[in-house]
Short mmCIF file of C-alpha atoms in Angstrom, two decimals:
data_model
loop_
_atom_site.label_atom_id
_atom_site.label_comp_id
_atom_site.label_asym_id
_atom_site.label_seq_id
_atom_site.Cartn_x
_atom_site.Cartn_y
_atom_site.Cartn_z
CA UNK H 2 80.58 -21.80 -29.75
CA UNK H 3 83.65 -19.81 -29.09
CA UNK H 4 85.26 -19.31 -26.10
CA UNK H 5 85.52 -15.52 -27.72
CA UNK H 6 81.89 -14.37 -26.26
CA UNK H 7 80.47 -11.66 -28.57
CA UNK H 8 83.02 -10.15 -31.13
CA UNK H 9 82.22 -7.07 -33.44
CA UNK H 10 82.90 -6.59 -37.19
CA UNK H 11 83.40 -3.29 -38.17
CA UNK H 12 82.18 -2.54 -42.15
CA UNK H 13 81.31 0.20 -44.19
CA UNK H 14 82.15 3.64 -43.50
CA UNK H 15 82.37 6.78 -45.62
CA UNK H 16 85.32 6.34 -47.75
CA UNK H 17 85.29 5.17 -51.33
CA UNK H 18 85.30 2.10 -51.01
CA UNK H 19 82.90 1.47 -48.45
CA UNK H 20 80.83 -0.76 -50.86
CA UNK H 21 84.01 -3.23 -51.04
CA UNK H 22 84.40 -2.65 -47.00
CA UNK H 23 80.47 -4.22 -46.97
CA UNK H 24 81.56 -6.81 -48.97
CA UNK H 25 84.85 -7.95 -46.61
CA UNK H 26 82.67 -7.44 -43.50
CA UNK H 27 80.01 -9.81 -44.98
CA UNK H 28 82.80 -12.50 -45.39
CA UNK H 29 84.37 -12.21 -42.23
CA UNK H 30 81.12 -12.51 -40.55
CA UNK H 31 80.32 -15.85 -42.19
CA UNK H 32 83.29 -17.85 -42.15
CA UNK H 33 83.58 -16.57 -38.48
CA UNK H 34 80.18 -17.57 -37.66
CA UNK H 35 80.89 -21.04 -39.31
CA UNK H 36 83.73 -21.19 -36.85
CA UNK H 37 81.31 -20.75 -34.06
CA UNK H 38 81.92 -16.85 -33.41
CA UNK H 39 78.89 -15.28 -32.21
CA UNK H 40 79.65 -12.31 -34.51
CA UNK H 41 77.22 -8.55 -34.71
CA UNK H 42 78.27 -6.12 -37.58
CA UNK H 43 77.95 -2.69 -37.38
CA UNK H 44 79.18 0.13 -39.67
CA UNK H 45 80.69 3.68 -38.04
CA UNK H 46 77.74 5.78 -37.57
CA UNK H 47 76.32 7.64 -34.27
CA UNK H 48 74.97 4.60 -33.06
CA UNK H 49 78.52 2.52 -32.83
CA UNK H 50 79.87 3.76 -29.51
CA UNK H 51 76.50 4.16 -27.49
CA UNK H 52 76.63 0.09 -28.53
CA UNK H 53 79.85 -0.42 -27.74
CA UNK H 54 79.79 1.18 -24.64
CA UNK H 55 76.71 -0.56 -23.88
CA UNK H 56 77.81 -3.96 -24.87
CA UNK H 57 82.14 -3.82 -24.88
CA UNK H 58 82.80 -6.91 -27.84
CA UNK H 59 85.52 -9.22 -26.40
CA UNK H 60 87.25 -7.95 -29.41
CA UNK H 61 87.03 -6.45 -33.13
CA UNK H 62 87.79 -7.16 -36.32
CA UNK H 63 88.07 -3.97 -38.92
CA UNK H 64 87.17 -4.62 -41.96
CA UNK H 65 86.93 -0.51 -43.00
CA UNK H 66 89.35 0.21 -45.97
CA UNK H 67 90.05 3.34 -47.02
CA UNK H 68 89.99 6.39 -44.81
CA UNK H 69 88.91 5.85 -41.19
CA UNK H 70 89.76 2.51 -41.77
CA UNK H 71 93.41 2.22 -42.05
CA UNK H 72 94.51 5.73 -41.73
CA UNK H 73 94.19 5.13 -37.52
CA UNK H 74 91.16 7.54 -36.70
CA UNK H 75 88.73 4.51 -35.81
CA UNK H 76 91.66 2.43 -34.30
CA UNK H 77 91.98 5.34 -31.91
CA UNK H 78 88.68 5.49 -31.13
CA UNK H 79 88.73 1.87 -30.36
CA UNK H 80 91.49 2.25 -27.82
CA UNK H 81 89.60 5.47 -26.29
CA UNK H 82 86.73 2.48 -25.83
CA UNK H 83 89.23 0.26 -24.38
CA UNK H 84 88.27 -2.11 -26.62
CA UNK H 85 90.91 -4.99 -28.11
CA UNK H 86 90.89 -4.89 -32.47
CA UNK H 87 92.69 -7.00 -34.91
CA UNK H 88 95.59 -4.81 -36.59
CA UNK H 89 98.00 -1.93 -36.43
CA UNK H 90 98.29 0.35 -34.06
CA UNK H 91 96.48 4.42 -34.83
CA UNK H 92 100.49 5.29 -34.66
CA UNK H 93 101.58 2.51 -37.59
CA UNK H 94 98.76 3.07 -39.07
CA UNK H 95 99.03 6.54 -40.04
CA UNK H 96 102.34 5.77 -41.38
CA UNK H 97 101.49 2.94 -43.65
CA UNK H 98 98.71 4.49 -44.76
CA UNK H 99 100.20 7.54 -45.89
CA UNK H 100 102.47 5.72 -49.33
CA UNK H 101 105.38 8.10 -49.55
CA UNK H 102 105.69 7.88 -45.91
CA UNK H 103 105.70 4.37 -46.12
CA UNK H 104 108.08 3.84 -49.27
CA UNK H 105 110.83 6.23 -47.35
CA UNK H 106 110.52 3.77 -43.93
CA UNK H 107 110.50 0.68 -46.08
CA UNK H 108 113.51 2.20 -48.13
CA UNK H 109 115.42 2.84 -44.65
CA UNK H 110 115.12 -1.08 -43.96
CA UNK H 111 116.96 -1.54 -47.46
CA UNK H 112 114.17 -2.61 -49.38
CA UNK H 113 113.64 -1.92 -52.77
CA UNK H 114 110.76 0.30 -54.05
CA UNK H 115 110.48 2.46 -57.78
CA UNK H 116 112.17 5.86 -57.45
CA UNK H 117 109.07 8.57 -57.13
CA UNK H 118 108.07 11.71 -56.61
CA UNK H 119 105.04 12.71 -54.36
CA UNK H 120 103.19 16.38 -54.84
CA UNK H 121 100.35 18.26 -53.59
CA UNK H 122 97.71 19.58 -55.73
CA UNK H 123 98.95 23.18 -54.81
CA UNK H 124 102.33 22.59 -56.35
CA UNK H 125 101.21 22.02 -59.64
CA UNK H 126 98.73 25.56 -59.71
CA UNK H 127 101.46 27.14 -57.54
CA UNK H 128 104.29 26.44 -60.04
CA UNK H 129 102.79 25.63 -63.44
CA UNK H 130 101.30 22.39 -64.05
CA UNK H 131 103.04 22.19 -67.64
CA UNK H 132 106.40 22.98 -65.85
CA UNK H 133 106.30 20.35 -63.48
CA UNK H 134 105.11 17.71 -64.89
CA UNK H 135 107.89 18.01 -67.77
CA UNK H 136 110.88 17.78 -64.94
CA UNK H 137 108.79 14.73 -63.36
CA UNK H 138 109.05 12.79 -66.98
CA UNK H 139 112.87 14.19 -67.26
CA UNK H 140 113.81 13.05 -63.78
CA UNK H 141 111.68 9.65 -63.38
CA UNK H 142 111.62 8.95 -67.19
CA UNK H 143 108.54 7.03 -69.00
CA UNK H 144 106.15 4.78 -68.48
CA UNK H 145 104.93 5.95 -64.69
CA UNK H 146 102.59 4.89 -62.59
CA UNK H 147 100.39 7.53 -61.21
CA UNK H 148 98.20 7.13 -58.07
CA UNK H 149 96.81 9.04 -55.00
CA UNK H 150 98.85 9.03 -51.86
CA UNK H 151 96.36 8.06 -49.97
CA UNK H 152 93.68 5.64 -50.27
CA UNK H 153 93.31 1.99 -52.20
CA UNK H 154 91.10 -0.53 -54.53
CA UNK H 155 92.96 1.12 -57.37
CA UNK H 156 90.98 4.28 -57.31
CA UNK H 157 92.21 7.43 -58.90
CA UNK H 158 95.77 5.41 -60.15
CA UNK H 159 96.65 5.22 -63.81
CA UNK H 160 99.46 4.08 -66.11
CA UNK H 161 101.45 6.56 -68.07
CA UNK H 162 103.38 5.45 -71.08
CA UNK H 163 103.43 9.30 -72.90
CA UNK H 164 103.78 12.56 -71.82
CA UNK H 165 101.06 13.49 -73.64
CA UNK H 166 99.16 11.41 -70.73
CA UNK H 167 100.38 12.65 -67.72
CA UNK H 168 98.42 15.68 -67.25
CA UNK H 169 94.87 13.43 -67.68
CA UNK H 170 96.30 10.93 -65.32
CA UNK H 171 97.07 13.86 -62.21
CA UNK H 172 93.66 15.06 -62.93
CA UNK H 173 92.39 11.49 -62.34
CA UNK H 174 94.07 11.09 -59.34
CA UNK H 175 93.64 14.14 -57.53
CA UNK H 176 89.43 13.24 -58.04
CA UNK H 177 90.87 11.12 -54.69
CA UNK H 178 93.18 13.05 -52.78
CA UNK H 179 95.28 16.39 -52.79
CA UNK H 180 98.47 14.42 -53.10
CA UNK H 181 99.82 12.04 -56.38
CA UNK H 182 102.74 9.46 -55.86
CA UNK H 183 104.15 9.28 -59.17
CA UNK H 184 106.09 6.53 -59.41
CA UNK H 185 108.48 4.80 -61.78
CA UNK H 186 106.59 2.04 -63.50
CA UNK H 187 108.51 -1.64 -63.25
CA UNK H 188 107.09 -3.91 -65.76
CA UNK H 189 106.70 -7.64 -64.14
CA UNK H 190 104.48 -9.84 -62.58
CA UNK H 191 102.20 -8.28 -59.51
CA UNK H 192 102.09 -10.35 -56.75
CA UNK H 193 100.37 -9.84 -52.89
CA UNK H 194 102.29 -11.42 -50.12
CA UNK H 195 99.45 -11.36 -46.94
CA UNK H 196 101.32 -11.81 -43.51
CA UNK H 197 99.83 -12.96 -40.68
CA UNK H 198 101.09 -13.34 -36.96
CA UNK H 199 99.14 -15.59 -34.46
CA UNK H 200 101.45 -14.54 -31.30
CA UNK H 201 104.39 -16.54 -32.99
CA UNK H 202 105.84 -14.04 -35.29
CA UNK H 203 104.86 -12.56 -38.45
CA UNK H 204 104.76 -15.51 -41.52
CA UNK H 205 104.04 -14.72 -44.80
CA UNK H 206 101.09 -16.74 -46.51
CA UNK H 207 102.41 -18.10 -50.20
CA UNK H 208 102.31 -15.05 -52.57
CA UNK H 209 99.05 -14.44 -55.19
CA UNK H 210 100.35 -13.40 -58.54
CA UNK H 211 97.58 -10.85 -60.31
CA UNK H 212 96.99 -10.99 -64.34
CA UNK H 213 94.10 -9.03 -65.16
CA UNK H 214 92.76 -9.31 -68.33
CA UNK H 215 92.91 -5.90 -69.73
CA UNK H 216 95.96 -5.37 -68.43
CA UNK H 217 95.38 -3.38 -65.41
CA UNK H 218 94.63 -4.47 -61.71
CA UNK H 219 91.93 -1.09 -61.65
CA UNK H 220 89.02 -1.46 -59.29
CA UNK H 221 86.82 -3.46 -61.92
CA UNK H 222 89.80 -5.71 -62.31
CA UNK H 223 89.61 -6.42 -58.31
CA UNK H 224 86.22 -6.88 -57.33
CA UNK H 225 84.42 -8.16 -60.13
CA UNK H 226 84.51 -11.99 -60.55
CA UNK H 227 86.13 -13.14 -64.35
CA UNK H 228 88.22 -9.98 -65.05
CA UNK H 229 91.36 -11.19 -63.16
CA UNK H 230 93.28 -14.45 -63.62
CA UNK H 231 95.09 -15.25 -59.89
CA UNK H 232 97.39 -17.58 -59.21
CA UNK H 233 98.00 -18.53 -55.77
CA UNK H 234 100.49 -19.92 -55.10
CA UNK H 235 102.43 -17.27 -57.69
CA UNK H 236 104.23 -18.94 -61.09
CA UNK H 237 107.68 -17.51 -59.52
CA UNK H 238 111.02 -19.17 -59.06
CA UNK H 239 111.83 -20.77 -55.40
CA UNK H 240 114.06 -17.74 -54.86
CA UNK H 241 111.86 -14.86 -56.07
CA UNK H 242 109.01 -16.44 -54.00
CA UNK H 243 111.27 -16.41 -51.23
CA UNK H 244 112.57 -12.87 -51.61
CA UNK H 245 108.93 -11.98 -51.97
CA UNK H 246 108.07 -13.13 -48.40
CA UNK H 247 110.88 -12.13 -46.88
CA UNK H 248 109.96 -8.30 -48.77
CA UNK H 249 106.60 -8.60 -46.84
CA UNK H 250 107.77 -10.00 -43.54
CA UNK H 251 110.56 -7.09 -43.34
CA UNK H 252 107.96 -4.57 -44.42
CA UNK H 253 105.54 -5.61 -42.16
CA UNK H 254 108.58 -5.28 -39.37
CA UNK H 255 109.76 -1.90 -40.90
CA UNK H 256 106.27 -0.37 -40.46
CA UNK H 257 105.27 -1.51 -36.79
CA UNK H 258 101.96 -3.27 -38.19
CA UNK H 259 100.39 -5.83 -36.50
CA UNK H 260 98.32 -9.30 -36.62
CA UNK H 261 97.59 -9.11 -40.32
CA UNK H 262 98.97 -6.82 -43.32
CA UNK H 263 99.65 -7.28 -47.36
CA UNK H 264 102.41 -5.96 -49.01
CA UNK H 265 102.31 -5.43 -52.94
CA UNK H 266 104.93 -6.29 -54.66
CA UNK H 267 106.31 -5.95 -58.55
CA UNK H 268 109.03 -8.67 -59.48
CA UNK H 269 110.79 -7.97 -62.54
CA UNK H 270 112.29 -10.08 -65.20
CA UNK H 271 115.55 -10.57 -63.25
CA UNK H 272 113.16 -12.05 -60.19
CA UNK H 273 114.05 -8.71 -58.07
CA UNK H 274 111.09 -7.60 -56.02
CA UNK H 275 110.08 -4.19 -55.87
CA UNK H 276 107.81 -2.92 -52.76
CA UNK H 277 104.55 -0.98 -54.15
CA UNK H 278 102.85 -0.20 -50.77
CA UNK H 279 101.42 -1.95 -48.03
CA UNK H 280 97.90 -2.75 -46.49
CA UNK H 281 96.71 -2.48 -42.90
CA UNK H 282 93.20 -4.29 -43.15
CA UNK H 283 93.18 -6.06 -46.68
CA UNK H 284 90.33 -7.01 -48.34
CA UNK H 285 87.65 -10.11 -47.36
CA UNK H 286 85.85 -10.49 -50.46
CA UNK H 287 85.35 -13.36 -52.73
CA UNK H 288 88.29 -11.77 -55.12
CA UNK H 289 90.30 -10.84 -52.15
CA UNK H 290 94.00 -11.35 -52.25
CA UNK H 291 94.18 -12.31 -48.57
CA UNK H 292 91.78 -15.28 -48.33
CA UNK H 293 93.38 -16.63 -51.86
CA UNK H 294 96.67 -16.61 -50.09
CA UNK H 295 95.07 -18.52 -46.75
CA UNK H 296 93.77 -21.38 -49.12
CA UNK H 297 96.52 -21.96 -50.96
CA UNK H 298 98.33 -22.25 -47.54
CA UNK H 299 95.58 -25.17 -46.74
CA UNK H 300 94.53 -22.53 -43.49
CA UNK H 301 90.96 -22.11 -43.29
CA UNK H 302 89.53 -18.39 -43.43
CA UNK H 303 86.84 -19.20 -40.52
CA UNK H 304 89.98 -20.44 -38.02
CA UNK H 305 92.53 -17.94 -38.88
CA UNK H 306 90.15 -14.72 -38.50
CA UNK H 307 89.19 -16.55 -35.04
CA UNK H 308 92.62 -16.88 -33.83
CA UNK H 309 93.25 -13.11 -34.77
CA UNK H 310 90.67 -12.07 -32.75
CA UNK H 311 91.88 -14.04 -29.77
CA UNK H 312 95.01 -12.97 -29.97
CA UNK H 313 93.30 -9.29 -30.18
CA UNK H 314 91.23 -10.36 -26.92
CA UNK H 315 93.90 -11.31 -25.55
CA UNK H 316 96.12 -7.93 -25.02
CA UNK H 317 93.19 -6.29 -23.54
#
């Protein structure tokens, strides 16, 4: 068994995706318990810090997306417990989470990400909806990508390649949140550059190039098994793959996260790499970007998630 003692793995929640969060926490459990973690995995109800308090994990590994997850509230709680967790900080967090936020720091670092625009639901009754969303197609031009600014898996996000589609897509997206990020869309390949850092320095795991079959990385094309072609390592040239990583490892830098994050990326035709938005606790499950990238590096799951957590025990 590990040296670790007991360790905690936090899944579920109340967020939209808490079905995928299940999923992720199901994984990590397993390979860690094939790594000899003893492992217990709770979700966030009213039973979580009575049990924590009552039994203080050597450490914990979130597994919550969405929300509470990765927007800093349970991270905070966590440090209010005075218990060690794999990940960001509540502070970098909140900042990553929140996509325009995290497109402006990223931007600041001289990275490249699409031009966008990011509005609250009020704007458009406040204004005019027809108004707005005219000057959006005028300033950004067409197609657009169209997503909440808040929030992952996909949900609520939609192409835009007319006008005429625009007004469908907002009312898509604000079904999951009272903010859109309309973005210009760059046609390329989608890659997912995971970065991990075991005490020696962030390093960026060989990138996962996405091809979905339909077209569309949505939530079906993520988490159900035969939609989505992957290629990991990614079909890209020596230098995009290395622009790539280095786009992750500076993001990851840029943002103040911690232990573990993925960056999204689009690379165009010309090989330039384009920063989409970043993840504080990716996802665990079988068509998880993360895990795809750890094989393909020849690191097992089981070992990595282990040394994360020690190196989370470790700060306490």
């Amino acid at each position: 068994m590990s040296d670790l003692g007991h360790v905690l793995v936090l899944a579920g929640g109340l967020s939209y995706e808490r079905e995928v969060s299940l999923r992720s926490g199901r994984r990590v459990a397993e390979v860690l318990r094939a790594a000899g973690v003893d492992v217990e995995t709770r979700d966030t109800d009213a039973t979580l810090v009575p049990a924590v308090l009552s039994d203080p994990p050597d450490a914990v590994f979130v597994t919550l997306h969405g929300g509470a997850g990765e927007d800093g509230a349970i991270r905070s709680v966590l440090e209010l417990l005075d218990v060690p967790y794999v990940g960001a900080t509540p502070d970098a967090c909140r900042v990553a989470f929140d996509k325009p936020t995290a497109k402006a720091v990223v931007r600041s670092w001289g990275l490249n990400t699409p031009d966008s625009v990011a509005l609250p639901k009020e704007t458009f009754h406040d204004l005019g909806a027809t108004a707005v969303l005219a000057r959006i197609v005028d300033r950004l031009g067409l197609p657009l990508f169209v997503k909440p600014s808040r929030g992952g898996s996909a949900l609520g996000a939609s192409i835009v390649r007319s006008a005429e589609e625009l007004p469908a897509a907002m009312v898509g997206c604000f079904a999951y949140g009272d903010t859109a990020l309309i973005e210009q869309y760059v046609q390329g390949v989608e890659v997912a550059v995971s970065v991990v850092d075991l005490g020696d320095g962030p390093v960026a795991l060989p990138p996962v190039e996405i091809v979905p079959d339909r077209g569309v990385y949505d939530y079906a094309a993520r988490y159900t098994a035969g939609q989505t072609e992957f290629f990991a390592p990614a079909r890209l040239s020596p230098e995009a793959t290395e622009a790539c990583a280095g786009m992750a490892v500076a993001a990851h830098a840029a943002l103040g996260l911690r232990d573990v994050s993925r960056t999204d990326i689009i690379v165009d035709a010309t090989g330039k790499p384009y920063f989409l938005e970043v993840n504080v606790a990716p996802g665990m499950t079988e068509t998880s970007l993360l895990p795809m990238a750890a094989e393909a590096a020849h690191r097992d799951l089981g070992t990595l998630c282990k040394g994360l957590l020690e190196l989370a025990a470790a700060r306490r």
